[in-house]
CSV table of C-alpha atoms in Angstrom, one decimal:
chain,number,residue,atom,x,y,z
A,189,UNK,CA,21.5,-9.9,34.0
A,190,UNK,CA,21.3,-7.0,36.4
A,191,UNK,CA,24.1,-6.9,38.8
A,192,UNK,CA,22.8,-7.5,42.7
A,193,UNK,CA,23.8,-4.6,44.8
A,194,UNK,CA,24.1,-5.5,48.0
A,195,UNK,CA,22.8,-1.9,49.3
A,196,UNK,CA,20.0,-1.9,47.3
A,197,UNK,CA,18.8,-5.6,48.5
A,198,UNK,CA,18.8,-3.8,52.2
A,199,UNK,CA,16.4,-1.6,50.9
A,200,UNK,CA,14.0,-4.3,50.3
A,201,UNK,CA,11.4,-6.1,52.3
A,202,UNK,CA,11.5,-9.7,53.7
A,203,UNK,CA,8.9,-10.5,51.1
A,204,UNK,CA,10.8,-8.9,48.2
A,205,UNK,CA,14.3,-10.9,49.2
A,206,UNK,CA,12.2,-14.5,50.0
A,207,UNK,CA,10.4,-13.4,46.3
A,208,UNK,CA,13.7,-13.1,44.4
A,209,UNK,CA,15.4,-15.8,46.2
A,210,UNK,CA,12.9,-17.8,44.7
A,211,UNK,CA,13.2,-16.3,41.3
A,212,UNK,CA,17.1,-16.6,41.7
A,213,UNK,CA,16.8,-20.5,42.8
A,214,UNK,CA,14.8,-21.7,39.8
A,215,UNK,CA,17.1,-19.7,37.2
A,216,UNK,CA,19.7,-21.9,38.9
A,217,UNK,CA,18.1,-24.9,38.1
A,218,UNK,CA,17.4,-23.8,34.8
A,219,UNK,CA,20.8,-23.0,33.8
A,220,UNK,CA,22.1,-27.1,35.8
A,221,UNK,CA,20.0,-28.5,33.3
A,222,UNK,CA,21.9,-26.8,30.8
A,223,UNK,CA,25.2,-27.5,32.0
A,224,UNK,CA,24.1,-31.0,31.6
A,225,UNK,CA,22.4,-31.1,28.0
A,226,UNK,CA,25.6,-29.2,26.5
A,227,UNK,CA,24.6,-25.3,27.0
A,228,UNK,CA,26.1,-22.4,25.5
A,229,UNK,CA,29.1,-21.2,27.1
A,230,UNK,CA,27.5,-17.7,28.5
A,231,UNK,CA,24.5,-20.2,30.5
A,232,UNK,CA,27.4,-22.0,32.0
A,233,UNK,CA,29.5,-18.6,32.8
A,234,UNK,CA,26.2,-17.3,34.5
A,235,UNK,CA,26.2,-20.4,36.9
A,236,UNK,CA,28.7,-18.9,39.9
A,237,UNK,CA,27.0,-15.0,38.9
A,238,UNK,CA,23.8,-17.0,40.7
A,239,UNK,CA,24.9,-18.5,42.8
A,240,UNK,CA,26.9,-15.6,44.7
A,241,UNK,CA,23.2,-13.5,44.3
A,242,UNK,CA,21.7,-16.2,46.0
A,243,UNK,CA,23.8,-16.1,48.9
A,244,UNK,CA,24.2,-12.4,49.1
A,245,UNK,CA,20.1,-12.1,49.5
A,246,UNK,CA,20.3,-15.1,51.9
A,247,UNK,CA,23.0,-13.5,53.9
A,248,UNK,CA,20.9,-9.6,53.7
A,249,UNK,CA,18.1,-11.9,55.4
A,250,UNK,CA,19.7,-13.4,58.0
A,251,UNK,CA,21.3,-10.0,58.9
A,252,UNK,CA,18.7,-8.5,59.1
A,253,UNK,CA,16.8,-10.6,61.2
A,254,UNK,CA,19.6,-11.1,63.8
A,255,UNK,CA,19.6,-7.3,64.4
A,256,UNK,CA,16.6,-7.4,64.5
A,257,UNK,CA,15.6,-10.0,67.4
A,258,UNK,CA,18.9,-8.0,69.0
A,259,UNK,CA,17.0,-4.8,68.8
A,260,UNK,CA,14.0,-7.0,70.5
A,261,UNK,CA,15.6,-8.4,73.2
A,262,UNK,CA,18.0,-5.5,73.9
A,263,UNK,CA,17.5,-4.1,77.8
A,264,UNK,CA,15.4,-7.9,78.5
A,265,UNK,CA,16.7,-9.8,81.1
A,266,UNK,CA,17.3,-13.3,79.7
A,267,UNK,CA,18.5,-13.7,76.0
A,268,UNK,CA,18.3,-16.2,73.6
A,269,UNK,CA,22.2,-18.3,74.0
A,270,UNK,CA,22.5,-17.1,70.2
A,271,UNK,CA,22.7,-13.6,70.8
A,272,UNK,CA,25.0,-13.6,73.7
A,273,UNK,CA,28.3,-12.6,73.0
A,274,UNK,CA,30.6,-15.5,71.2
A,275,UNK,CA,33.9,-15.1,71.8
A,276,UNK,CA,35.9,-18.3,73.0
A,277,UNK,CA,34.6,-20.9,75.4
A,278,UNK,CA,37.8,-20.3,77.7
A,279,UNK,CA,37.0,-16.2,77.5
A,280,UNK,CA,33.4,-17.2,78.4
A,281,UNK,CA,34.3,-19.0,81.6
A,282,UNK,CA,36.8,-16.4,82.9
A,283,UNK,CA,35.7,-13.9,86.0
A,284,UNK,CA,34.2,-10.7,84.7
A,285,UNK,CA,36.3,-7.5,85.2
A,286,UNK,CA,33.6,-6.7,87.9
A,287,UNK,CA,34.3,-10.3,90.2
A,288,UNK,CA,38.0,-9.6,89.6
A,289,UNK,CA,38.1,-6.2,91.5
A,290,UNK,CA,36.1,-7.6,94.2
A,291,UNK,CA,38.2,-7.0,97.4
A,292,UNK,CA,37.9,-8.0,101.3
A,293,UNK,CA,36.5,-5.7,103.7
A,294,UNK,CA,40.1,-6.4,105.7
A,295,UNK,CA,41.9,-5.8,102.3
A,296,UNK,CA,40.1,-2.6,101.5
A,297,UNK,CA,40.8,-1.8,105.2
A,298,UNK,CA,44.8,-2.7,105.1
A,299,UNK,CA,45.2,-0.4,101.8
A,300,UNK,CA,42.9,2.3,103.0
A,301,UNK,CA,45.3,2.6,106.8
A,302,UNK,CA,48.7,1.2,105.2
A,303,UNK,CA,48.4,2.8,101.2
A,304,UNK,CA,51.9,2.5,99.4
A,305,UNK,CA,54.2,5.6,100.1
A,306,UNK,CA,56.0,7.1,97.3
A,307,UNK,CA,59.4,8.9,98.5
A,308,UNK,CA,61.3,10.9,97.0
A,309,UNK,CA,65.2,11.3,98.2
A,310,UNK,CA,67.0,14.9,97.5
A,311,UNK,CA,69.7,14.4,95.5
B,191,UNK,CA,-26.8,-7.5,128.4
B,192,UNK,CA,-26.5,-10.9,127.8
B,193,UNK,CA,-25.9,-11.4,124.0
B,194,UNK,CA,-22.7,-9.1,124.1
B,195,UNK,CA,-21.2,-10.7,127.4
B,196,UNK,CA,-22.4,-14.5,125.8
B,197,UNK,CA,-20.4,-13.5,123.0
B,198,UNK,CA,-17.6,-11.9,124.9
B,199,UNK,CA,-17.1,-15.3,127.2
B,200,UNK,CA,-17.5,-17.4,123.3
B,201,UNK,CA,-14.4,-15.8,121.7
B,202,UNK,CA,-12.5,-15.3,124.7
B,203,UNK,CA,-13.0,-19.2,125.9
B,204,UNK,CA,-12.0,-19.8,122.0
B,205,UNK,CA,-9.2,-17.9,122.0
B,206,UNK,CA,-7.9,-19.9,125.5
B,207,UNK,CA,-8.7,-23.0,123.8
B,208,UNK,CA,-6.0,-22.1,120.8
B,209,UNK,CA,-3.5,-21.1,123.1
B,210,UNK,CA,-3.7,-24.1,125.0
B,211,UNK,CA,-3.9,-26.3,121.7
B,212,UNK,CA,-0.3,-24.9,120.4
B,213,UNK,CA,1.4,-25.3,124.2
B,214,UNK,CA,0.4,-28.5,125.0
B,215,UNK,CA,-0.2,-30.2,121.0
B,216,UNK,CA,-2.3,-33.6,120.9
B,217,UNK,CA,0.0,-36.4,120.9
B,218,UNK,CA,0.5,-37.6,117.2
B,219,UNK,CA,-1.1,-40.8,116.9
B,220,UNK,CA,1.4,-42.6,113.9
B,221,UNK,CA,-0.6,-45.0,111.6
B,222,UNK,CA,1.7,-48.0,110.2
B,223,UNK,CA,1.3,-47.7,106.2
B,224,UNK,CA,0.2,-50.9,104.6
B,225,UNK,CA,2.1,-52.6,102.5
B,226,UNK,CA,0.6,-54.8,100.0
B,227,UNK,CA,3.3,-55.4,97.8
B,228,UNK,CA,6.5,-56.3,98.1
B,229,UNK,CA,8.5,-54.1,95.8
B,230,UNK,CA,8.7,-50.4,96.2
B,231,UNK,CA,7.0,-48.2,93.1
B,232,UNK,CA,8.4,-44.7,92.5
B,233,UNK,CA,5.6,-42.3,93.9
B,234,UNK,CA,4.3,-40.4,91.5
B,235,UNK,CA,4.9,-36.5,91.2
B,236,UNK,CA,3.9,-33.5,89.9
B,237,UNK,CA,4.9,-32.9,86.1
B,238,UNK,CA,5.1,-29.7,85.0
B,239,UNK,CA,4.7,-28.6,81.5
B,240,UNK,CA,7.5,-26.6,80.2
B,241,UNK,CA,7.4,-22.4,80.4
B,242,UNK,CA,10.9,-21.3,79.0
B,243,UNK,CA,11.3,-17.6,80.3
B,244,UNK,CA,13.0,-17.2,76.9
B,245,UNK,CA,13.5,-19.2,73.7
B,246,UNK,CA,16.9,-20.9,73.4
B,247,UNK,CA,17.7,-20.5,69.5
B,248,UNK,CA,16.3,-16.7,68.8
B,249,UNK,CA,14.8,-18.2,65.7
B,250,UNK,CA,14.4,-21.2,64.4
B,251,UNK,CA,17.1,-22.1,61.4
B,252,UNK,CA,15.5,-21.7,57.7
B,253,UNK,CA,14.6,-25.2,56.1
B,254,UNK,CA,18.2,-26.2,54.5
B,255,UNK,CA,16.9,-28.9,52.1
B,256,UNK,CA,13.8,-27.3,50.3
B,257,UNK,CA,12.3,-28.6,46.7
B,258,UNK,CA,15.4,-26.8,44.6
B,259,UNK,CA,17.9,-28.5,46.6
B,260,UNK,CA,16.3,-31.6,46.8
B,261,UNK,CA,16.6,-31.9,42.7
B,262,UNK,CA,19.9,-31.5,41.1
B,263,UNK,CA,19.9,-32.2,37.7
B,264,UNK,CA,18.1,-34.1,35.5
B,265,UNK,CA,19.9,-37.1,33.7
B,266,UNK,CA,20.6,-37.1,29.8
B,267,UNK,CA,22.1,-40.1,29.5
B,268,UNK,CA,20.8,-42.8,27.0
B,269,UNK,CA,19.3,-45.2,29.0
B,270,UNK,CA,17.8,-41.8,30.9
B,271,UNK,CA,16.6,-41.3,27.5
B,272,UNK,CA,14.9,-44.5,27.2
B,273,UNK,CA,13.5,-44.5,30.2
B,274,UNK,CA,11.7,-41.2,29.1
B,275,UNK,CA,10.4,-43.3,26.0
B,276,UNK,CA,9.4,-46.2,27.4
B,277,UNK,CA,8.4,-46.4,30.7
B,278,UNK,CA,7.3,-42.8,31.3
B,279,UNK,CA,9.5,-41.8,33.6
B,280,UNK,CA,12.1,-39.1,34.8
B,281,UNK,CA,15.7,-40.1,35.8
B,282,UNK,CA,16.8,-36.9,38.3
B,283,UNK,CA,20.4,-36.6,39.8
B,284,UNK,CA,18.7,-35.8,43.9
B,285,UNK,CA,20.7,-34.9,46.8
B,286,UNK,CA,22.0,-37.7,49.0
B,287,UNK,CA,19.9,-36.8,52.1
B,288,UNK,CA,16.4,-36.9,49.8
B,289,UNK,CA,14.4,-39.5,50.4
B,290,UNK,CA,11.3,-40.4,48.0
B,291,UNK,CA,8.2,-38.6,49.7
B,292,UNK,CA,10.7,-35.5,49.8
B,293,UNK,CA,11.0,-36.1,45.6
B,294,UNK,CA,8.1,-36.5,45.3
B,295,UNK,CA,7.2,-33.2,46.6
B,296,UNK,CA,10.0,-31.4,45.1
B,297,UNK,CA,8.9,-32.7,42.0
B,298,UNK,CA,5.2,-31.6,42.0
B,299,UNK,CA,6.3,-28.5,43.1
B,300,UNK,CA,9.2,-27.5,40.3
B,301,UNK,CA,7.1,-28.9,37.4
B,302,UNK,CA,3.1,-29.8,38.4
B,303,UNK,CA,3.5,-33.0,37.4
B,304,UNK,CA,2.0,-36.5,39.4
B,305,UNK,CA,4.1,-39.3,40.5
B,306,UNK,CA,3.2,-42.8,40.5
B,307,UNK,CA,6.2,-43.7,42.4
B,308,UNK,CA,9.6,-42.8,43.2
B,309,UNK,CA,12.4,-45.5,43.0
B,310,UNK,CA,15.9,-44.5,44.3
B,311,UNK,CA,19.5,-45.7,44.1
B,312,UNK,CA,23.0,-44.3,45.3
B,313,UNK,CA,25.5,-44.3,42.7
B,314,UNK,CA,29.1,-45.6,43.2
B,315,UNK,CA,30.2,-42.0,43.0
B,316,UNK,CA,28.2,-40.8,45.8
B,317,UNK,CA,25.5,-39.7,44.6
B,318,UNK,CA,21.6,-40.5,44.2
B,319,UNK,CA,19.8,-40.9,41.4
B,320,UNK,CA,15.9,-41.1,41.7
B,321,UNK,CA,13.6,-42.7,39.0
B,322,UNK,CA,10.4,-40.9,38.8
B,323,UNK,CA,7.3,-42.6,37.4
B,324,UNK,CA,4.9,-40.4,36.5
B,325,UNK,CA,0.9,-41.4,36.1
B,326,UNK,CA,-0.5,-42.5,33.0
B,327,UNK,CA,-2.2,-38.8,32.3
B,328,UNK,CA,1.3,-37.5,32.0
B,329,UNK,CA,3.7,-38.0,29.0
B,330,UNK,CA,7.0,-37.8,30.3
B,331,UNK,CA,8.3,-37.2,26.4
B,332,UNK,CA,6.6,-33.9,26.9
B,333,UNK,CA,7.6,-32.9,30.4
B,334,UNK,CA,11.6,-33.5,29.3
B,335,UNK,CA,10.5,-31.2,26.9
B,336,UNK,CA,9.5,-28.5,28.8
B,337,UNK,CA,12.1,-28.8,31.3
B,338,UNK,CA,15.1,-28.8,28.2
B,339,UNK,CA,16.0,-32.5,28.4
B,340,UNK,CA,16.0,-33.8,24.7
């Protein structure tokens, strides 16, 4: 069987992958039944080949889409919760680095008049 | 000259009439609502249909369980085998979270074949067998054939 190259699946159209996936999913089922009827040991070898193609095209799909719909919904104003950055619940619930620096007119006003003098003492 | 100064003495009593209706308002006269019944229903309000400003899942998830999941394996065992022979039906190894119109489909769909019915059963080891009848037209001798079951 011809080895799936990742690059190459890229290449292809949505059609093409959900095509091949197809193909790739009934050769599975194919070589199942002859795991169970007592198959040659090269059918049963070519079970895990398979399946990893099967999940390399579904995982060039989905990949594909996602950067897609980011490329969609890139300068919009409300996003899909999906496509919003994951992190950790804890990091998504902190203040952003713009609410942190956010400072009191009397504040800016102190440091502005009463700034923090460096001095330097002659030996 | 009379038209224009009628007119003139119309919008100007009008516009004295306004003023005087916003200083000094009519007195609100409050009616009593009836009652006719003694429990208190929920007033109805306005339902709005829903207009999401954007979709909450930026696509919706590919179907997990389709027809080549759905069947596993077929079964070769012996009474699988006489099953075949004598009552002209299929004996598949199915995913636990199948049910029988799903098998059915999945079946149709992987070999074009009719089902009479679909009986399942979950083994002790977890998982579920389905026994397939197929319809009369069908010979289920030659199906096992084509699929590789002997």
């Amino acid at each position: 069987m011809v080895k799936i190259k990742v690059h190459e699946l890229r290449t292809k159209s949505k059609q093409d992958l959900l095509v091949q996936l197809k193909d790739l999913k009934s050769e599975l089922a194919l070589l199942r039944v002859a795991k169970v009827t007592g198959g040659a040991p090269n059918k049963l070898s070519k079970i895990k080949v398979v399946r990893l193609s099967i999940a390399r095209v579904l995982t060039v799909i989905s990949q594909t889409q996602k950067a897609k719909l980011r490329e969609a919904y890139k300068n919009k104003k409300y996003m899909p919760l999906d496509l919003h950055p994951k992190k950790t619940r804890a990091i998504r619930r902190r203040l952003t680095k713009h609410q942190l620096s956010l400072k009191t007119e009397k504040q800016k006003k102190k440091e502005a008049y009463f700034p923090m003098r460096k001095y330097a003492v002659r030996a | 000259m009379a038209p224009p100064t009628a007119k003139g003495k119309d919008a100007k009593s009008k516009a004295a009439k306004a003023a005087k209706a916003v200083k000094n308002p009519a007195p609100k006269i409050r009616r009593r609502r009836v009652r006719t019944s003694v429990t208190f229903h929920r007033p109805k309000t306005l339902k709005q249909a829903r207009a999401p400003k954007y979709p909450r899942l930026s696509a919706p998830n590919r179907e997990k369980l389709d027809h080549y999941k759905v069947l596993k394996y077929p079964l070769t065992t012996e009474s699988a085998m006489k099953k075949i022979e004598d009552n002209n039906t299929l004996v598949f190894i199915v995913d636990i979270r199948a049910d029988k119109k799903k098998i059915k489909n999945a079946v149709k769909m992987m070999y074009d074949i009719q089902t009479k019915k679909v009986n399942t059963l979950i083994r002790p080891d977890g998982l579920k067998k389905a026994y397939v009848r197929l319809t009369a037209d069908i010979d289920a001798l030659d199906v096992a054939n084509k699929i590789g079951i002997i």
